[in-house]
XYZ file of C-alpha atoms in Angstrom:
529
model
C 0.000 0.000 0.000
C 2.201 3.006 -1.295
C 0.192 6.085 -0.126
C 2.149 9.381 1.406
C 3.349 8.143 4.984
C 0.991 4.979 5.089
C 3.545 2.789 4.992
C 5.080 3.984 8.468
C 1.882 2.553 9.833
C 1.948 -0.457 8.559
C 1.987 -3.376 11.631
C 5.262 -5.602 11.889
C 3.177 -7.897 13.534
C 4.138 -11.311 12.684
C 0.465 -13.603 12.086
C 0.101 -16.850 10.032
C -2.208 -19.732 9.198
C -1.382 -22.942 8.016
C -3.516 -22.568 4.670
C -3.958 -19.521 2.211
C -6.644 -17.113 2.976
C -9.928 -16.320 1.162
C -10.299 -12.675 0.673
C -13.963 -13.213 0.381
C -14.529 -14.278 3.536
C -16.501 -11.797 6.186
C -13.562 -11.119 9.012
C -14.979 -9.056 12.146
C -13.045 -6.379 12.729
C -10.310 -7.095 15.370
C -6.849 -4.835 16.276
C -3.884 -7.137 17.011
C -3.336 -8.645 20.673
C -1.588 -11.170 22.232
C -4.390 -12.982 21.667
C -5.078 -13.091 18.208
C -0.872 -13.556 17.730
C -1.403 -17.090 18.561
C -3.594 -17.405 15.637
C -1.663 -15.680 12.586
C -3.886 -14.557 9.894
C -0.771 -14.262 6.986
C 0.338 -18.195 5.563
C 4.315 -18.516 6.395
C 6.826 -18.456 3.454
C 6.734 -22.418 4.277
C 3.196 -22.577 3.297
C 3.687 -20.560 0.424
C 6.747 -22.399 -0.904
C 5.182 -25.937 -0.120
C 2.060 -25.156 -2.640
C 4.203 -23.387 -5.002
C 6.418 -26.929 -4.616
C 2.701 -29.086 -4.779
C 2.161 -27.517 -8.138
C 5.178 -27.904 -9.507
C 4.920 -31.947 -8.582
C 1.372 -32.382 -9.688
C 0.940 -30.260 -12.384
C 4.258 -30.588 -14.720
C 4.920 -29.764 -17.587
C 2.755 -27.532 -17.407
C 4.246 -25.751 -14.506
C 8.283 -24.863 -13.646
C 8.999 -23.970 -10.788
C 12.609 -22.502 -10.164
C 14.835 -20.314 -7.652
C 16.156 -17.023 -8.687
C 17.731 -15.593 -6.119
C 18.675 -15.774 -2.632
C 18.104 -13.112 -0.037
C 20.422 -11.402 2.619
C 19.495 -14.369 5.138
C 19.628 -17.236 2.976
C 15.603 -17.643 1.933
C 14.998 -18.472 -1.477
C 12.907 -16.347 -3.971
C 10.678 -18.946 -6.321
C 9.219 -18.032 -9.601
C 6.544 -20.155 -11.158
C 5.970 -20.222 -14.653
C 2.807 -21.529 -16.402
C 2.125 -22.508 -19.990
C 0.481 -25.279 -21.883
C 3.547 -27.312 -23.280
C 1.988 -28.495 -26.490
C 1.561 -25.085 -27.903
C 4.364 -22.911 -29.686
C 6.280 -21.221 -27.525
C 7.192 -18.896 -30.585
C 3.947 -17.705 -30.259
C 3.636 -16.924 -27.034
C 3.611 -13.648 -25.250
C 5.583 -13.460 -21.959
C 4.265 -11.936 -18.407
C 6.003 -11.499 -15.024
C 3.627 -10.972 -11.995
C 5.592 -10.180 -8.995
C 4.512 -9.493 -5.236
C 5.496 -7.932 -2.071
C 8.436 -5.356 -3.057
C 7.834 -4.342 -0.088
C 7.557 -7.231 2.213
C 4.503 -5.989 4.611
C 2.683 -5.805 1.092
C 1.420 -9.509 2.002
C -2.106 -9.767 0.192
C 0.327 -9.195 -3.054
C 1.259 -12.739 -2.578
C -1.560 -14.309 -1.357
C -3.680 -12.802 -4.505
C -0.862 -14.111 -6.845
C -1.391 -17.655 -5.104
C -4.996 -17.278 -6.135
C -4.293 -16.431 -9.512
C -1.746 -19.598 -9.770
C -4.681 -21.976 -8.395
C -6.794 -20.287 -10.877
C -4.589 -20.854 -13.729
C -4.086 -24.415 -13.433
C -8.023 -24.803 -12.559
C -8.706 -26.397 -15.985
C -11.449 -23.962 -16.839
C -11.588 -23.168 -20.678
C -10.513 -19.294 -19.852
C -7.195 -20.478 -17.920
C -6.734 -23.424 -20.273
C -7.210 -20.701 -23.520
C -3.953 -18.243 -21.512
C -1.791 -20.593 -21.338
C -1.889 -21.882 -24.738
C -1.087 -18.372 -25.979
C 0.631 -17.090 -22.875
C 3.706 -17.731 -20.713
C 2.873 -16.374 -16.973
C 5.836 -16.194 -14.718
C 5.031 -15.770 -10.466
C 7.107 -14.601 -8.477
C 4.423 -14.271 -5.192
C 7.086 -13.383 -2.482
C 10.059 -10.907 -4.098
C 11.183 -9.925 -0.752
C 11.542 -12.924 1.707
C 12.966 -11.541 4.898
C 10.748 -8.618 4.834
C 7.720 -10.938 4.576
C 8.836 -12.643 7.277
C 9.760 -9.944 9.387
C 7.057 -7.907 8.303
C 9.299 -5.089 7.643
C 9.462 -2.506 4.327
C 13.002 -3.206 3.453
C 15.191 -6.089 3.054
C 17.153 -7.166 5.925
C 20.243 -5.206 4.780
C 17.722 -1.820 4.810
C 16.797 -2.059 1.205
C 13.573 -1.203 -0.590
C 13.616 -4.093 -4.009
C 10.774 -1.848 -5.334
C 12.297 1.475 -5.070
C 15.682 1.501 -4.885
C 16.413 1.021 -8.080
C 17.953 3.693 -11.272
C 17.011 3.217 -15.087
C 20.016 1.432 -15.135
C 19.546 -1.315 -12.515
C 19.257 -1.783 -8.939
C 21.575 0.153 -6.068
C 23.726 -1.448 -4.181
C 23.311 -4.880 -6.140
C 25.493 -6.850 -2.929
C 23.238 -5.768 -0.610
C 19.647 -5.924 -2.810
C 20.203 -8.922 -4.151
C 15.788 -9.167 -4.286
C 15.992 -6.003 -6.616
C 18.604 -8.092 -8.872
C 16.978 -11.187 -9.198
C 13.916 -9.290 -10.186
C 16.439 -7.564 -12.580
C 17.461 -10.959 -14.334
C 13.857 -12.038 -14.768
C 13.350 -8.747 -16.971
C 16.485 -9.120 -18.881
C 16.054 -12.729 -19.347
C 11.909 -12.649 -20.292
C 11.719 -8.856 -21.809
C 8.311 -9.589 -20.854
C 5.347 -7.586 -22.432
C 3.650 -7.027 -19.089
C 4.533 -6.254 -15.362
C 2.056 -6.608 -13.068
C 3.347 -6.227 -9.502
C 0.930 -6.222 -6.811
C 0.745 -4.878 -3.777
C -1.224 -4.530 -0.811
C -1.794 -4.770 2.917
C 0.006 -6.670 5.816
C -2.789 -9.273 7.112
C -2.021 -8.196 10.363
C -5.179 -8.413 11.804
C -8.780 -9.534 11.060
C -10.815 -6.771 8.950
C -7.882 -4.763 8.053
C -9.090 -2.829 5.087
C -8.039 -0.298 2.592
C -9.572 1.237 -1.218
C -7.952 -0.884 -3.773
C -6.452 0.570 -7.136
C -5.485 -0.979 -10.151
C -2.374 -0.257 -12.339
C -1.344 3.021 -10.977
C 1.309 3.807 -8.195
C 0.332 6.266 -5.895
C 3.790 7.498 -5.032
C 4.897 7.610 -8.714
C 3.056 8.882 -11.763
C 5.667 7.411 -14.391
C 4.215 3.881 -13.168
C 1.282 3.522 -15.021
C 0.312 1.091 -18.145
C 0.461 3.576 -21.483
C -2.825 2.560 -22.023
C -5.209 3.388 -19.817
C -7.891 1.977 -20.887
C -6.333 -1.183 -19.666
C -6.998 0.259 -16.113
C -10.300 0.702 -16.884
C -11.377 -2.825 -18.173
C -9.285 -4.418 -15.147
C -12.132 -1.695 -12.662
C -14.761 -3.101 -14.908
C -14.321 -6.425 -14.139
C -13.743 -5.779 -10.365
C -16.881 -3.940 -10.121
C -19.061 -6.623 -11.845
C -17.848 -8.917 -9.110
C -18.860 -6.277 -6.347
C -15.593 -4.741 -5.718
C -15.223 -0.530 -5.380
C -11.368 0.643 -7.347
C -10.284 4.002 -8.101
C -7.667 5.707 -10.188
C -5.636 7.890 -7.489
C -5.553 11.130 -9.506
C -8.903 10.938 -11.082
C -10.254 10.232 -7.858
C -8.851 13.471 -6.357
C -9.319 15.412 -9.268
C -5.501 16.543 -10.160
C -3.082 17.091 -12.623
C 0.106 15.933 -12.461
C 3.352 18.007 -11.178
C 6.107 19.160 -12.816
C 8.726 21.498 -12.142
C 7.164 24.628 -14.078
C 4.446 23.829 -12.257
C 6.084 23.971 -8.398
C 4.263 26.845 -7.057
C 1.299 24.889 -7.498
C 2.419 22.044 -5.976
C -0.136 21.823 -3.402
C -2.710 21.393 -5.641
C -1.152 18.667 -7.927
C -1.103 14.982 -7.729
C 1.800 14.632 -4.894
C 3.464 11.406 -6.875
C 6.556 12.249 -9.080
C 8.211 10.635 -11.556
C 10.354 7.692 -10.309
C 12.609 4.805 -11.011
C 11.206 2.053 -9.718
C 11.741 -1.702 -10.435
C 8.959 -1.088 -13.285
C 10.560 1.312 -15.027
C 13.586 -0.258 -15.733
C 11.401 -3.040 -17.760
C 10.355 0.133 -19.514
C 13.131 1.893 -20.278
C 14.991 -1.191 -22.119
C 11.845 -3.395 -22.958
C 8.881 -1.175 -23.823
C 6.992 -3.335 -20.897
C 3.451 -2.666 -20.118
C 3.811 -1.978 -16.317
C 1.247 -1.975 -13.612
C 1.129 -1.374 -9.817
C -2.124 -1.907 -8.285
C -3.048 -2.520 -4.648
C -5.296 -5.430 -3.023
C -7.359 -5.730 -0.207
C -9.267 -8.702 -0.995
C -7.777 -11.412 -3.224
C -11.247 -11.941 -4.941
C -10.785 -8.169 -6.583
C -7.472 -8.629 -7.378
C -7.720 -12.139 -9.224
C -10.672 -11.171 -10.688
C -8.824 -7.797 -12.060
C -5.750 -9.733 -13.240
C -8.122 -12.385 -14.744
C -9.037 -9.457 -16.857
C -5.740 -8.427 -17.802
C -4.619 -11.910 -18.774
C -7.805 -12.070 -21.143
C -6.181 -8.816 -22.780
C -3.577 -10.972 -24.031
C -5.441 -12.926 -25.834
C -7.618 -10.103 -27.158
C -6.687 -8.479 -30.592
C -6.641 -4.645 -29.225
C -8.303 -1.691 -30.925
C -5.374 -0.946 -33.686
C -3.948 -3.936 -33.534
C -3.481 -6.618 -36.448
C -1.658 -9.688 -34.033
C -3.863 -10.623 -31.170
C -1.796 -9.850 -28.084
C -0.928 -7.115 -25.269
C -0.341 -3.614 -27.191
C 3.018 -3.251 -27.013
C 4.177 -2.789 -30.675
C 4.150 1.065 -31.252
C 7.658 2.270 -31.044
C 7.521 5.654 -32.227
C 4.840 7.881 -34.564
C 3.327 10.801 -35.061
C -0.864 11.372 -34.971
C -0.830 9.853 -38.480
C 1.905 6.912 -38.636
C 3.806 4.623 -36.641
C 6.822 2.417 -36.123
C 5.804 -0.569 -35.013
C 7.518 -3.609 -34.091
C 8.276 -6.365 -37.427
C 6.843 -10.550 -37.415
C 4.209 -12.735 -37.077
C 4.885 -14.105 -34.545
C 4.719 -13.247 -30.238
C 8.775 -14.593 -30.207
C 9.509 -12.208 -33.358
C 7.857 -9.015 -32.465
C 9.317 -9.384 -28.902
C 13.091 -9.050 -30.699
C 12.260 -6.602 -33.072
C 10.352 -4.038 -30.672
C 13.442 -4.488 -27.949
C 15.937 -3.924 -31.051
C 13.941 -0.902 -32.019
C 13.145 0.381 -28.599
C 16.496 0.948 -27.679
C 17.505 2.619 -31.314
C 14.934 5.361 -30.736
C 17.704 7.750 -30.738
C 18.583 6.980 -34.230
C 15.488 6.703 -35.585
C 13.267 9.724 -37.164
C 9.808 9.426 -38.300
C 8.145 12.347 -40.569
C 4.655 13.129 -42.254
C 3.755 15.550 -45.369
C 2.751 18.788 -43.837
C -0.125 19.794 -44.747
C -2.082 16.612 -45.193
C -4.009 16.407 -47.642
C -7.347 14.310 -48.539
C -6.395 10.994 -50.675
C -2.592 11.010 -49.869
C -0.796 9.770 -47.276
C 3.201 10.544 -47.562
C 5.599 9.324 -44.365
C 9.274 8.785 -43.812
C 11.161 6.631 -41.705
C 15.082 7.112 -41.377
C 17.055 4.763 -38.787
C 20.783 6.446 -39.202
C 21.212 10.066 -38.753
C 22.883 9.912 -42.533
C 19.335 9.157 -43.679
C 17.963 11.878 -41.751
C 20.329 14.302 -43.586
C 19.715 12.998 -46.571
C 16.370 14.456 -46.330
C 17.860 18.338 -46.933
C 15.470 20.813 -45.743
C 12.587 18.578 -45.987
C 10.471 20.332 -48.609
C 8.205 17.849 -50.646
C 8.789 19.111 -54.245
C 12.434 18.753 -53.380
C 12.560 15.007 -51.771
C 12.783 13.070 -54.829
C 16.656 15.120 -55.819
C 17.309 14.636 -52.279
C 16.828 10.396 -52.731
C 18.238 10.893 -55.967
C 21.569 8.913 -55.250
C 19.804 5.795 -53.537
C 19.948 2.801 -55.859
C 17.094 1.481 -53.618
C 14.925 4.594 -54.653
C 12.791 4.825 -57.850
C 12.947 8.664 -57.879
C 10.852 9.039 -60.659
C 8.061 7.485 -59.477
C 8.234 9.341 -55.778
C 8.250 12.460 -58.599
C 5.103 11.872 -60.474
C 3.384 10.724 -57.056
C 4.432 13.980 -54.827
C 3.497 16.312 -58.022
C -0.093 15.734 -56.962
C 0.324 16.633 -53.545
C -0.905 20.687 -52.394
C 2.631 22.922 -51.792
C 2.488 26.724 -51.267
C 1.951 28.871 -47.938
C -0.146 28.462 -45.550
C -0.478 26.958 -41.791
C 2.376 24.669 -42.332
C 4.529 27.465 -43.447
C 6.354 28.830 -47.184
C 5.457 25.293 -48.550
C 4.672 21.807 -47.808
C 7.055 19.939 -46.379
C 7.997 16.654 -43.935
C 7.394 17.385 -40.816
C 10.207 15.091 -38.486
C 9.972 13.168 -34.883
C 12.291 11.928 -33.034
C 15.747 10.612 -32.904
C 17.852 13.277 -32.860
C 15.915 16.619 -33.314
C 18.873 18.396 -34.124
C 20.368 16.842 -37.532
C 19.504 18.449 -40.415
C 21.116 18.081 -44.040
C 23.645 21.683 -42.396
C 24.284 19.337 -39.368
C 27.796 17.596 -39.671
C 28.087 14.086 -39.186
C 29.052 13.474 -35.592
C 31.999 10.974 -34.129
C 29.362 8.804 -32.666
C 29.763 5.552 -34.480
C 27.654 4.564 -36.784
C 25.126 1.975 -35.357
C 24.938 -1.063 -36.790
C 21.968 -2.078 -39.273
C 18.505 -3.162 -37.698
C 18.769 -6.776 -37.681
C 15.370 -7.657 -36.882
C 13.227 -6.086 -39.548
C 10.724 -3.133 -38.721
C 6.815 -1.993 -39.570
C 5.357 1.165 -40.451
C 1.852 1.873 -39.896
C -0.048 4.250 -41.674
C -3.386 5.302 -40.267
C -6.230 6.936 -42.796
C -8.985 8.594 -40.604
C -11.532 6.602 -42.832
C -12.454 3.376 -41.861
C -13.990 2.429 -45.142
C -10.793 4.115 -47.539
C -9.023 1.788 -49.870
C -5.599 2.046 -51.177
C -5.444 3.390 -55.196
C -1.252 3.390 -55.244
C 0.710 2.319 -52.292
C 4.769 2.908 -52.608
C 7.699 1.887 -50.972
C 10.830 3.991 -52.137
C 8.756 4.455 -55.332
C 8.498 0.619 -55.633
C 4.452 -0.327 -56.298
C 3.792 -2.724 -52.646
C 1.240 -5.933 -52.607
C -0.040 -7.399 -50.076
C 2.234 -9.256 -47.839
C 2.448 -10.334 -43.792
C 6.354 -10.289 -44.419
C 7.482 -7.690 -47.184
C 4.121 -6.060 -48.511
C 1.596 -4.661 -46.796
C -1.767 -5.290 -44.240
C -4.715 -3.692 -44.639
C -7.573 -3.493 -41.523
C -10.071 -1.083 -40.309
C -10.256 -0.685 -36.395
C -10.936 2.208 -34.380
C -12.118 4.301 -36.831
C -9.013 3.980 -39.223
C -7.885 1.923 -42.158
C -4.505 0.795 -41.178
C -2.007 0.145 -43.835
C 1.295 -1.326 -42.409
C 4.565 -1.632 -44.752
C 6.366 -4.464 -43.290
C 9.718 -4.162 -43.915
C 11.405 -7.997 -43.512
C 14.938 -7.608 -41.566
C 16.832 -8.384 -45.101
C 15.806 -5.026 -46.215
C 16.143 -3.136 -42.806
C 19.686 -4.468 -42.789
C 20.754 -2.842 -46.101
C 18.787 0.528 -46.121
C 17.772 3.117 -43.694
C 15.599 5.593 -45.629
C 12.173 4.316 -45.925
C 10.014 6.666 -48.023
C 5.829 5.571 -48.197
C 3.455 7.065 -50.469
C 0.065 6.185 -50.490
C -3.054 7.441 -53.208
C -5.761 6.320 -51.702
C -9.938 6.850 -52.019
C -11.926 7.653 -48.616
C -15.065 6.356 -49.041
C -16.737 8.626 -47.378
C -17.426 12.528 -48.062
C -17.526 14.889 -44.923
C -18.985 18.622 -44.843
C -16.273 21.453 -43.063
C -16.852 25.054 -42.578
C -19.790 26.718 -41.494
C -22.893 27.044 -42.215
């Protein structure tokens, strides 16, 4: 439970019981005594380890159950990983749900024990998961804080917080925070979900649950939202009250412009925890969210599993939406394959080459033509010159890959002159780095190597009923193709037209030049009256 100075009130008391418990069981109200210490309401790491060890025995191959790590005091931390064995793992997405960070947090684990049991129930939901999924548990991250019911680790450290984008502090003496660290590295998983929670301390301890948000730190939040609000939806069919913490008190976030205001922004900043780091080199879709009762939270991360299975609005590839690299309102780079195992390496690859990688758009748009640019070398990006459309095709002009005559007789057709944009129409450029420009000169920076694992660009026309008339890749006429052509779909209100570019190609060029004629379907009125 990470709110303000809750956490200092938090009970150390130590309580077990010799089974897991229900969080949908009615518990009077009782505070902690000496009494009620003979009867401990939390299951011992013993209990949990000896189930974790029961499934493992009972239930392989379907289960694996391994240790990865060792604490300060010698307690293992055991991971559990679920999947059906006869399916391809190729095309399988990978999650990591972790627990108790902070060891008091102990409904975290209890709720991923529930989830486990759930899994391995053999209804046709759990059964459908783990054909397409591989879920990896870890229910207890920080052993001798569960145990001791304390915050920190028993050499003072916090695994959930005390981390930088680069890995955990003091690895010797947070050796939780870097076994958590080796599951990222070694799963790049798609999702996070870490849950936390209260201590079990005593009977009817309570608290407002939230899902996928940390309180103490607004960078920890899934990128989509809406995510958030499916995993509330399913809580609240089942009974259960969530909130979002900064919708709920009605503020904006902080920032440092903002600091006079501070008192009336949402009080959690921007922070590296263990999350980010999955997010900073794996594009991970992380989420924090806090449990009271186990019912709400398996119920909510029944809901997030199904996601993964789910094609998403926008999305071709059923799967979590995790693909999007970098864009602009109209297009996007998007992670390359067909399969889970292949889009995994190529959005990692990509993720971490945002720096070299620019992405621009025809300013103005215009109706019936789409025009977008993708450059992954800051060469490329100079190529470009000053970026005016009339003047791209002598720019390309010394690319073998480029039919410059037929980028010419397509960008003829497109508006130029002043207006909004500016003098005339020209590419408008994102990302990588803002400053080169064809009167940049080349840096010493060495020159990265090629993209090895192939790439996507997705176009989005704000029709969803528009059909391509004359679709171009460097000039070169594209057909369609889920490896070196292009996908067509409408979802969301857009027809998406992705130019998958197979890692061959992405290896020997780095200008990518897309030109699309293409008829709306639809007419729309503007202007008034």
């Amino acid at each position: 439970m990470r709110r303000r100075q809750f956490l200092a009130g938090l009970s150390a008391t130590a309580l077990t019981l010799p089974t897991l418990v229900c969080g949908a069981t009615v518990i009077p109200a009782q505070m902690p005594s000496d009494a009620a210490a003979a009867t401990r309401l939390w299951p011992s790491l013993e209990t949990l380890y000896d189930q974790l060890a029961r499934w493992q025995r009972d239930r392989a191959p379907w289960v694996r159950l391994e240790t990865v790590g060792t604490s300060a005091r010698n307690r293992p931390l055991q991971a559990l990983t679920l999947t059906d064995p006869a399916t391809d793992a190729e095309q399988k997405e990978q999650v990591l749900v972790t627990a108790v960070h902070a060891g008091v947090e102990r409904t975290g684990a209890t709720t991923i024990m529930h989830l486990v049991d759930w899994l391995l129930s053999g209804t046709p939901a759990a059964d459908e998961i783990l054909k397409r999924q591989v879920i990896t548990c870890l229910p207890v991250v920080n052993p001798d804080g569960y145990e001791a019911g304390t915050v920190a680790n028993s050499q003072g450290y916090d695994p959930y917080t005390a981390w930088t984008l680069a890995g955990p502090h003091d690895p010797e003496k947070n050796a939780e925070a870097v076994a958590v660290q080796q599951l990222f590295d070694r799963l790049q998983p798609e999702v996070h979900a870490d849950v936390h929670g209260l201590d079990l301390s005593f009977p009817g301890y309570i608290m407002v649950e939230s899902t996928g948000s940390a309180w103490s730190n607004v960078a920890l939040r899934p990128y989509h939202q809406r995510i958030i609000r499916l995993m509330n939806d399913a809580a609240l069919a089942d009974g259960f009250a969530t909130v979002v913490p900064e919708d709920d008190a009605e503020r904006l976030y902080w920032g440092p412009a903002l600091d006079a205001a501070a008192d009336k922004l949402w009080y959690g900043r921007a922070r590296p925890y263990a999350a980010l780091y999955a997010y900073h080199h794996y594009h991970t879709l992380t989420l924090a969210s806090e449990v009271c009762w186990e019912r709400s939270g398996l119920v909510r991360h029944q809901r997030l599993l199904e996601i993964g299975n789910e094609v998403w609005p926008g999305e071709y590839y059923a799967g979590y939406p995790t693909r999007v690299i970098a864009g602009t309102g109209f297009h996007r780079v998007v992670a390359y394959g067909t399969s889970a195992a292949a889009r995994r390496r190529s959005r990692v690859e990509l993720w971490n080459r945002l720096g070299h990688i620019r992405i621009g758009f025809a300013n103005p748009q215009a109706e019936g033509m789409l025009v977008c640019v993708v450059t992954t070398s800051a060469a490329a990006a100079r190529r470009l010159g000053d970026g005016r459309l009339k003047d791209l095709p002598d720019s390309l002009s010394g690319l073998p890959c480029v039919d410059v005559e037929a980028v010419r007789r397509v960008l003829v057709a497109h508006p130029d002159g002043p207006g909004l944009w500016g003098p005339h129409a020209h590419l408008y450029m994102e990302g990588g780095d803002a400053a080169t420009t064809a009167t940049t000169p080349p840096t010493q920076a060495p020159t990265p190597a090629p993209i090895q694992h192939g790439l996507a660009i997705r176009l989005r026309v704000p029709y969803p009923e528009a059909q391509p008339t004359d679709l171009r890749l460097n000039g070169h006429p594209l057909s369609p193709s889920d490896t070196e052509g292009y996908q067509q779909w409408s979802s969301a209100g857009f027809t998406h037209l992705q130019v998958n570019i197979r890692p061959s190609l992405a290896q020997s060029q780095d200008c990518f030049l897309i030109t699309c004629a293409y008829d709306p379907r639809a007419q729309r009125s503007r202007s008034w009256p």
